[in-house]
CSV table of C-alpha atoms in Angstrom, one decimal:
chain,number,residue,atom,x,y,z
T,1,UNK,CA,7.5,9.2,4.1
T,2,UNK,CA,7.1,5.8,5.1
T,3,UNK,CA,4.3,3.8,6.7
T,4,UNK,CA,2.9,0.3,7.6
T,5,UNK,CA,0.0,-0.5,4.9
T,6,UNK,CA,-2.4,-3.4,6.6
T,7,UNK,CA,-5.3,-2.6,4.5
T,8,UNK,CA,-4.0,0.4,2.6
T,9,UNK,CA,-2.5,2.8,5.2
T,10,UNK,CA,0.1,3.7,2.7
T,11,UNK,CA,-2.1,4.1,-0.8
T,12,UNK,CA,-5.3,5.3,0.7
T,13,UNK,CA,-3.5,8.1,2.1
T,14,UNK,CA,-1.8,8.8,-0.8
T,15,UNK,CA,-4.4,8.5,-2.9
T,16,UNK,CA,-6.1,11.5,-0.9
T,17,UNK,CA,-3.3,13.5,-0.9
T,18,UNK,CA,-1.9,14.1,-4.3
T,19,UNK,CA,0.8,11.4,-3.7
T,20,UNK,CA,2.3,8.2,-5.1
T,21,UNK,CA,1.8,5.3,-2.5
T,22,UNK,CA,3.1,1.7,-2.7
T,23,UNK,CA,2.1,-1.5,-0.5
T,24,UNK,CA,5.2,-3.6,-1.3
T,25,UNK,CA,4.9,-7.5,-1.5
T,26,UNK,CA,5.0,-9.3,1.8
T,27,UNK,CA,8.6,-9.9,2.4
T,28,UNK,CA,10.2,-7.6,0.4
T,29,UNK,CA,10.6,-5.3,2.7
T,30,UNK,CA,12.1,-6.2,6.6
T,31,UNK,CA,9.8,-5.9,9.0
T,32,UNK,CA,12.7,-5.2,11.7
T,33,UNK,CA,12.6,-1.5,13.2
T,34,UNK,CA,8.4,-0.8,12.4
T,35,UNK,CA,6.8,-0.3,16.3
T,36,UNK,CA,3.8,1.1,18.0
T,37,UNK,CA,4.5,4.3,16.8
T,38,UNK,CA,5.7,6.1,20.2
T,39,UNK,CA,9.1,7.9,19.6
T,40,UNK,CA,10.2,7.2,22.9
T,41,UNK,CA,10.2,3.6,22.4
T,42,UNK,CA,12.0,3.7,19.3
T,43,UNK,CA,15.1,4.7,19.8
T,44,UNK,CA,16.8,1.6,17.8
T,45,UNK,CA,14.6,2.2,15.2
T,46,UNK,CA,15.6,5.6,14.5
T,47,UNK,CA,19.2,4.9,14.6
T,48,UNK,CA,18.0,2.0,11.5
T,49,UNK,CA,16.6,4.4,10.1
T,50,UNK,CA,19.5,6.9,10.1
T,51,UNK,CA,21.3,4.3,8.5
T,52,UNK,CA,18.8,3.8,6.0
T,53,UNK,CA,18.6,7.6,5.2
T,54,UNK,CA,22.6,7.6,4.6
T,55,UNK,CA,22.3,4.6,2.5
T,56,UNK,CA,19.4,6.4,0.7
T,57,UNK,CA,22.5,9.2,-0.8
T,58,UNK,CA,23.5,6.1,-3.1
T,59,UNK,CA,19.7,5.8,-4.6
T,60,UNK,CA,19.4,8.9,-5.7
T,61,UNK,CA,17.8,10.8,-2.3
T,62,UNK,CA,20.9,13.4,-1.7
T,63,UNK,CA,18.5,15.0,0.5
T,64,UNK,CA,17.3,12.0,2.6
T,65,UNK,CA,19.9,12.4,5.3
T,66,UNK,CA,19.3,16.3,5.8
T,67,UNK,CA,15.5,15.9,5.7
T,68,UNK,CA,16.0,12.6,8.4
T,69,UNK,CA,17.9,15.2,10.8
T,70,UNK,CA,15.6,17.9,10.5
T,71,UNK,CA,12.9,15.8,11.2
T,72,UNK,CA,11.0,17.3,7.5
T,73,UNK,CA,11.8,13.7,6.1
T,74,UNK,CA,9.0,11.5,8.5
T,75,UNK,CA,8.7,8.5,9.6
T,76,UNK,CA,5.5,6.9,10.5
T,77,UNK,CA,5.5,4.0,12.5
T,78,UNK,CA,2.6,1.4,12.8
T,79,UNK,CA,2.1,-1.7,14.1
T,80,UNK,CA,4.2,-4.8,12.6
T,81,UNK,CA,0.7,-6.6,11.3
T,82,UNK,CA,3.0,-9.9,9.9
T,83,UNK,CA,1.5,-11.4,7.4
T,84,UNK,CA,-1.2,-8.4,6.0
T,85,UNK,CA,1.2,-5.5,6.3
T,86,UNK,CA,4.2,-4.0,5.4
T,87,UNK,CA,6.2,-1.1,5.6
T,88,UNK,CA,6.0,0.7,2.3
T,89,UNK,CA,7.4,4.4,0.8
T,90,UNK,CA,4.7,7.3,0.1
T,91,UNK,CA,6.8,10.2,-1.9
T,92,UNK,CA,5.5,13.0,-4.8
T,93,UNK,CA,6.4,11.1,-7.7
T,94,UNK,CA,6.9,7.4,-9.0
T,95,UNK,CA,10.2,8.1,-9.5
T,96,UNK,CA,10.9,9.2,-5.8
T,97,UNK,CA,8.8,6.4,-4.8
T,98,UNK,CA,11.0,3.7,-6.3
T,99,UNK,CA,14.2,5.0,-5.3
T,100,UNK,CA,13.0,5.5,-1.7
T,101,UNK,CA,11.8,1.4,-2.2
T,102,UNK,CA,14.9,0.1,-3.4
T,103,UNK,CA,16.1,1.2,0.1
T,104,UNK,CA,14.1,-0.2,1.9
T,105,UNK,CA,13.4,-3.2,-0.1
T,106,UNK,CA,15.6,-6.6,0.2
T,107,UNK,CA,17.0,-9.5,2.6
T,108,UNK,CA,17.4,-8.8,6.3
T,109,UNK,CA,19.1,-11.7,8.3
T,110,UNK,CA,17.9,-10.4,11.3
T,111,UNK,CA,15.9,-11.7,13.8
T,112,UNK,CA,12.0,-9.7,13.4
T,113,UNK,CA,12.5,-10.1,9.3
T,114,UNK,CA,12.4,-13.7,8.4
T,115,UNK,CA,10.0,-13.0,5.9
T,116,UNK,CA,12.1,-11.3,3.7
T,117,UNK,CA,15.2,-14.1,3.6
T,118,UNK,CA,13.5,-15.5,0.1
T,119,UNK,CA,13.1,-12.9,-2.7
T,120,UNK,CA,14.1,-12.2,-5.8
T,121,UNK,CA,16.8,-9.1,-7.0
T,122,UNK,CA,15.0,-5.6,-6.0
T,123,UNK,CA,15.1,-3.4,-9.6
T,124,UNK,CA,13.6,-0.2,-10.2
T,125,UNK,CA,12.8,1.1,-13.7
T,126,UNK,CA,15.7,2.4,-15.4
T,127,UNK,CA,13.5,4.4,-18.6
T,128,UNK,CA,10.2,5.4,-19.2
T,129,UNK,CA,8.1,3.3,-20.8
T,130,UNK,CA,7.3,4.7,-24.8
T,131,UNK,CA,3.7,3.1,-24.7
T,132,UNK,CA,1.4,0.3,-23.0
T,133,UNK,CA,1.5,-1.7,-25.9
T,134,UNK,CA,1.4,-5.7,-24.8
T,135,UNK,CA,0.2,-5.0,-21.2
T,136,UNK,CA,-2.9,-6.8,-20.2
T,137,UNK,CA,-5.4,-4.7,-17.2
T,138,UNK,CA,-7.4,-7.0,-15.6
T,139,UNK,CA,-11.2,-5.4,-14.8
T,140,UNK,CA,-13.7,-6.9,-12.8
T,141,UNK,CA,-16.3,-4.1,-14.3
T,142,UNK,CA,-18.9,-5.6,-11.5
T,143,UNK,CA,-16.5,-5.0,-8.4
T,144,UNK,CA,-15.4,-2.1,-10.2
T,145,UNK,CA,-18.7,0.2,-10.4
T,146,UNK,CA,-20.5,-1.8,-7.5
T,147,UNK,CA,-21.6,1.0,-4.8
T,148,UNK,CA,-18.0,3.1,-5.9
T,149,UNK,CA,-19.3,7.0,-6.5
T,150,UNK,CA,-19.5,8.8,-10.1
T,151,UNK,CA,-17.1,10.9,-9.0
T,152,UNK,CA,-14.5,8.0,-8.2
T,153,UNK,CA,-15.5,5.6,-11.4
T,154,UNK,CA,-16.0,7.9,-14.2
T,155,UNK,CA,-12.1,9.2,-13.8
T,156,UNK,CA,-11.3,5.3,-13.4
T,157,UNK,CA,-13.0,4.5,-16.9
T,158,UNK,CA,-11.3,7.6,-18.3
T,159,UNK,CA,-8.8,7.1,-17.7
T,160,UNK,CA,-8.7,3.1,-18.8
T,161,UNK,CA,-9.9,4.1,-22.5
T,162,UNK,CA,-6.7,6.6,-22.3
T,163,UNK,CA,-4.6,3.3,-21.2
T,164,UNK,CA,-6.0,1.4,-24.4
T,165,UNK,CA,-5.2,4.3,-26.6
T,166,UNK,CA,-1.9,4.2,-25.2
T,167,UNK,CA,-1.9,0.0,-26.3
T,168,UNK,CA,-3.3,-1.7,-23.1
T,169,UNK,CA,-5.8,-4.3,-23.5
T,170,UNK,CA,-8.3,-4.8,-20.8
T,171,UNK,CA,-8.9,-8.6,-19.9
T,172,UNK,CA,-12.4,-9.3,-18.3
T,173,UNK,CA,-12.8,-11.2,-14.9
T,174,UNK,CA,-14.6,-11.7,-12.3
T,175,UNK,CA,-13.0,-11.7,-8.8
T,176,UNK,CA,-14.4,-14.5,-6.9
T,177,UNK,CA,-15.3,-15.1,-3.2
T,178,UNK,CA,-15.0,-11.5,-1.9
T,179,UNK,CA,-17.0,-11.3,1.2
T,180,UNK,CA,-15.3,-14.2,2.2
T,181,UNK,CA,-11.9,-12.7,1.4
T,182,UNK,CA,-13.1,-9.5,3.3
T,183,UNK,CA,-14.1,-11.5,6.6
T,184,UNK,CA,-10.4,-13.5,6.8
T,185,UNK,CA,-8.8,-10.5,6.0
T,186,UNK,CA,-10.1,-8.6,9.0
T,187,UNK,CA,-9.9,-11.8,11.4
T,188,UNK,CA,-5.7,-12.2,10.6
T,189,UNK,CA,-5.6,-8.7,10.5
T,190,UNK,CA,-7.0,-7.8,14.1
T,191,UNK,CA,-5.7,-11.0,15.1
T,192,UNK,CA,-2.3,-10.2,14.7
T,193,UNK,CA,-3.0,-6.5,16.4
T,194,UNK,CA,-3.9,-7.9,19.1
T,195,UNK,CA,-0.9,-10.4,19.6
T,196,UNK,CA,1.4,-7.2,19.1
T,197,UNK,CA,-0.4,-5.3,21.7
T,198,UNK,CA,0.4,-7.8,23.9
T,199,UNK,CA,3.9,-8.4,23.1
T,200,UNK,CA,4.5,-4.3,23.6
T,201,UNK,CA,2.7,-4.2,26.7
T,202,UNK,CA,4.8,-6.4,28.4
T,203,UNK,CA,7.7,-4.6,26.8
T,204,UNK,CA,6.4,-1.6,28.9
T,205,UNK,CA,5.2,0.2,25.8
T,206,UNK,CA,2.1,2.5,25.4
T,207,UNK,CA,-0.6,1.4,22.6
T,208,UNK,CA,-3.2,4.0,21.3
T,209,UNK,CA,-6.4,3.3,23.0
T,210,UNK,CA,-8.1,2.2,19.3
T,211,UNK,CA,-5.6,-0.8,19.3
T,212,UNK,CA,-6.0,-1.6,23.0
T,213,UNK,CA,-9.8,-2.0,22.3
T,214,UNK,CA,-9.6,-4.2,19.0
T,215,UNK,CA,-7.4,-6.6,21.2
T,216,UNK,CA,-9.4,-6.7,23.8
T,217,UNK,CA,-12.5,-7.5,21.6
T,218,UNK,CA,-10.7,-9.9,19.8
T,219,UNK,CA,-9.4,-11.7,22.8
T,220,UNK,CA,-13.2,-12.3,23.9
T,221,UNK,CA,-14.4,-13.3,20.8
T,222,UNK,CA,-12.1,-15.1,18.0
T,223,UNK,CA,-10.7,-18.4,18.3
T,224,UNK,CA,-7.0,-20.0,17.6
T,225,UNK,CA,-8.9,-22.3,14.8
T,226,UNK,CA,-11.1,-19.0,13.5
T,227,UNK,CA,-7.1,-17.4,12.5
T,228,UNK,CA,-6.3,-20.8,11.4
T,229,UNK,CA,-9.5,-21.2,9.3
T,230,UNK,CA,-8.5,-17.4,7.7
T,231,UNK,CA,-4.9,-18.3,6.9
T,232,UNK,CA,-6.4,-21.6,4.8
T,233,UNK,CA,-8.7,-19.4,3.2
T,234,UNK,CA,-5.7,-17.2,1.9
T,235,UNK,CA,-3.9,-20.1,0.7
T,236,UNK,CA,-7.0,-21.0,-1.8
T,237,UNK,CA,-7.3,-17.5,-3.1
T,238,UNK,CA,-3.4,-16.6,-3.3
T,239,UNK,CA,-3.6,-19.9,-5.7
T,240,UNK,CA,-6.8,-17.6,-7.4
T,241,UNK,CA,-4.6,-14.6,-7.6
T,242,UNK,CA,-1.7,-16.4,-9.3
T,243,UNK,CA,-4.1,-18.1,-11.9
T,244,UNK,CA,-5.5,-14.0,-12.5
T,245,UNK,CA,-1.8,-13.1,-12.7
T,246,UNK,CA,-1.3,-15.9,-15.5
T,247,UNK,CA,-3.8,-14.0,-17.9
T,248,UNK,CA,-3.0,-10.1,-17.1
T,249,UNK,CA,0.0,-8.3,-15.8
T,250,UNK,CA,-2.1,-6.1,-13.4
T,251,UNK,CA,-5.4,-5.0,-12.0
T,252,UNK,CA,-6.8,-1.9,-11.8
T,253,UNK,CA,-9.6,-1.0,-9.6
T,254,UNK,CA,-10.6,2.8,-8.5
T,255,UNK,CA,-9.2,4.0,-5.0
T,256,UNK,CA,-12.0,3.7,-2.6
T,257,UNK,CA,-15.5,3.0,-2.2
T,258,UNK,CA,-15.4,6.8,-1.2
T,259,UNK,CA,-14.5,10.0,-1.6
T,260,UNK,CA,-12.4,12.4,1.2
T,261,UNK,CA,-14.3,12.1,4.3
T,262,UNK,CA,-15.1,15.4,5.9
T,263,UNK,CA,-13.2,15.9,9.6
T,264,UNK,CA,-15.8,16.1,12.3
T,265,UNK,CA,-15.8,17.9,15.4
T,266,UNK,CA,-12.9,17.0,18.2
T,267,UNK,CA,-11.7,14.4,15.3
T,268,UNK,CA,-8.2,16.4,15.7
T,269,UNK,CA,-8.1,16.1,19.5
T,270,UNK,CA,-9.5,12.6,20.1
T,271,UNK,CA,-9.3,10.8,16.2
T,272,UNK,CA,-12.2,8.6,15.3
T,273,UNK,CA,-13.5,4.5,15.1
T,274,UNK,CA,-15.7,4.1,12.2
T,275,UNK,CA,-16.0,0.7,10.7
T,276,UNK,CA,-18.0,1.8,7.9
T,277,UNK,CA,-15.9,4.2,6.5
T,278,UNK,CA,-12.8,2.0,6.8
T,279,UNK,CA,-14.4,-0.7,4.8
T,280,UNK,CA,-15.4,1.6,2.1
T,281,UNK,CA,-12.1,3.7,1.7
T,282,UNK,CA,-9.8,0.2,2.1
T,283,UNK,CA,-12.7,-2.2,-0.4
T,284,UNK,CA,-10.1,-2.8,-3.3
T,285,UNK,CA,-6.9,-2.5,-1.3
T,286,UNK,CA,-7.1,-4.9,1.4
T,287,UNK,CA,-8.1,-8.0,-1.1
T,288,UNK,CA,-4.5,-7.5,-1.8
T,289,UNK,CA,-3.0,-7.3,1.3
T,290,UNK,CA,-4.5,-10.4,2.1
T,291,UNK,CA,-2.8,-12.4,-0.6
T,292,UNK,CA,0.7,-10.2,-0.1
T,293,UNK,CA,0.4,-8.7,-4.0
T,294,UNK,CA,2.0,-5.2,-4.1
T,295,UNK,CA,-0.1,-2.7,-5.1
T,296,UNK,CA,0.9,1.5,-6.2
T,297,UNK,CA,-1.6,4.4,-5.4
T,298,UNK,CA,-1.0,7.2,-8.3
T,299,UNK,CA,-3.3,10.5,-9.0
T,300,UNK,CA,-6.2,10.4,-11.0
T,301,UNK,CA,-7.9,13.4,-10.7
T,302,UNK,CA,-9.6,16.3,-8.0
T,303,UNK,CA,-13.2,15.9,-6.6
T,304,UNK,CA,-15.8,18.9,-6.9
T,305,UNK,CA,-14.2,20.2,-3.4
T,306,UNK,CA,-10.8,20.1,-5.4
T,307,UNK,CA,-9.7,17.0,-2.9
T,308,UNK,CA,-7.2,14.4,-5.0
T,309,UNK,CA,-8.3,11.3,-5.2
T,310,UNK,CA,-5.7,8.3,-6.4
T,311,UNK,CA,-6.2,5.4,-9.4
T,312,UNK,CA,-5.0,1.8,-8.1
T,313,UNK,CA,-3.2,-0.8,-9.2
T,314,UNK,CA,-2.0,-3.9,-8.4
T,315,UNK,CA,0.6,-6.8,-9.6
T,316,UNK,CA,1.8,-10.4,-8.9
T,317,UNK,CA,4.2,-10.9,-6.1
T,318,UNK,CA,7.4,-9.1,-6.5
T,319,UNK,CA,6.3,-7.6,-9.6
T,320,UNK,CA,6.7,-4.1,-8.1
T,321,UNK,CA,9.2,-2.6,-11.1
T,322,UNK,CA,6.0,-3.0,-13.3
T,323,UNK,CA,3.7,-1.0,-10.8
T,324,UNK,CA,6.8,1.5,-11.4
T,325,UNK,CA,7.2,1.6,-14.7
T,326,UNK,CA,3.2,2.1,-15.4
T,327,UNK,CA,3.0,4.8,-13.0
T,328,UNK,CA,6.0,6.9,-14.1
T,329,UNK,CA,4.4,6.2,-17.4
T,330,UNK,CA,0.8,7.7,-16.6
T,331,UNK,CA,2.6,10.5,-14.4
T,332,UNK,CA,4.0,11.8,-17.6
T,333,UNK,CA,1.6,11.2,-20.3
T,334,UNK,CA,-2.0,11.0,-18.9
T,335,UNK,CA,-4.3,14.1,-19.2
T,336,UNK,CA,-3.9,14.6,-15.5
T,337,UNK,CA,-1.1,16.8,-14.3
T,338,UNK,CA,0.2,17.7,-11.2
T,339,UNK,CA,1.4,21.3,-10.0
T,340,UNK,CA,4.5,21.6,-11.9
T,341,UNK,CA,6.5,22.3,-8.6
T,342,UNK,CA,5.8,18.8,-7.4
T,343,UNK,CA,7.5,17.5,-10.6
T,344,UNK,CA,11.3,15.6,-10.5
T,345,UNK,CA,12.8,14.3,-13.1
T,346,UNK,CA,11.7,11.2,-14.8
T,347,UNK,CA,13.5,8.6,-15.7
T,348,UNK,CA,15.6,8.5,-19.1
T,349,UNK,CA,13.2,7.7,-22.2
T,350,UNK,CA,14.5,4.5,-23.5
């Protein structure tokens, strides 16, 4: 599947559901073709994504084009959030997850994807990794344990003592200015959903009522300098970020803040607002976001209701092979297995 990730849309998800989910650097992959999420409207888009599915047969996904047509390979649409989302691949395994990416992933000269005109090559992992000898985890332990359940955390330090038998070495850091982070993060993020929901309106489109109401409460209440204040606040930490980066080649935080939460009454006819709960499921993914730093969503383990629940990772910009090659990696050597029928091959063993 694929999906727009704003705040961890794609890896939260995943996480939950016994996938592999991966928020892609911003830029990397075109924003051109992701809507509002009504099919009607989205004709274009589909035919794109035909295209894509086709090209897909050339990546390894023989299937992609069948599964497009039947309508069992889906598509999830959200809205193009510019500078703290992008469109990113959910699939069963790392190594469906890659090859699905390195479709999606590279320049597009077209107009809606200017963002993605200045990257480096796109390259998936060719072999499984041996060991983690020579990779340094960075570990805030504070932001780590801080309010996260013992059902989330003590799978997360588990499986961390597994990744330095396996030759990591955990670096030590403290991740600074959070709240702050937290507060511009939500002001671009809304910001920019609320200048798309204008822009489909008066393209005729239908927005889900959620959307329509976060625009029109951020209309009445934020500011043109408030979005600019947030966007100079990103600059200073994406400078942060790429001084972590210097000194560890990812970080590795637990999923959420929470475990599943339960589906209430009507929540399957008319969804479901609730701030809360969408800070505490996205607390370690949308830091990342924010800054544009891909991050990868891969199992960890089953709560005491037997719900999966996802260990996260994250890397400097355009580092997303890594994210890759550590996942496939775990997938195949970590205690925790998944149902063998969910199993494709791995990549060669170098």
């Amino acid at each position: 599947a694929v999906g727009t990730d704003g705040g961890g849309s794609v890896r939260i998800p995943a996480g939950y559901c016994n996938l592999v989910g991966l928020f892609p650097s911003i830029g990397r992959v075109p924003q051109r073709g992701t809507s509002s999420g009504r099919a009607q409207n989205s004709q274009r888009e589909f035919a794109r994504l035909r295209k894509i599915a086709k090209r897909s047969e050339q990546n390894g996904l023989d299937f992609a084009s069948q599964f497009f047509d039947s309508f069992r390979f889906r598509i999830f649409f959200g809205l193009r959030i510019r500078t703290c989302s992008a469109a990113g691949p959910m699939a069963h395994t790392p190594q469906d997850c890659a090859r699905l990416y390195a479709v999606m992933a590279g320049t597009d000269y077209q107009v809606g994807s200017e963002q993605s005109r200045i990257q480096p090559e796109v390259t998936i992992p060719k072999t499984l990794l041996k060991s983690l000898v020579g990779l340094k985890v960075g570990i805030d332990q504070s932001w780590n344990q801080a309010g996260v359940p013992d059902a989330l955390f003590n799978p997360f330090q588990k499986r961390l003592n597994w990744m330095i038998d396996q030759g990591a070495e955990i670096v030590h850091f403290i991740m600074p200015e959070k709240d702050v982070v937290y507060a511009a993060h939500l002001m671009c993020f809304s910001n920019e959903i609320a200048s798309d929901v204008i822009r489909y309106q008066q393209q005729g489109k239908q927005v889900d009522y959620d959307v329509e109401m976060i625009s029109n409460i951020q209309a009445q209440t934020v500011r043109a300098t408030d979005y600019f204040i947030a966007n100079k606040i990103r600059t200073k930490f994406m400078r942060i970020m790429d001084d972590l980066f210097s000194k560890m080649d990812i970080i590795a935080t637990p999923m959420s803040k929470s475990t599943m939460v339960e589906i209430g009454a009507g929540d399957h006819l008319y969804g479901r607002s609730d701030a809360n709960t969408v800070g505490k499921i996205s607390y370690f993914t949308r830091i990342f976001n924010f800054v544009g730093c891909p991050g990868i969503m891969v199992q960890l383990g089953h709560d005491k209701n037997d719900v999966p629940f996802g260990f996260h990772m994250a890397a400097k910009w355009w580092n997303e092979e890594k994210l890759f090659e550590i996942a496939a990696f775990m997938e195949s050597e970590a205690p925790y297995k998944k149902p063998v029928h969910l199993h494709t091959p791995p990549f060669k063993t170098a």
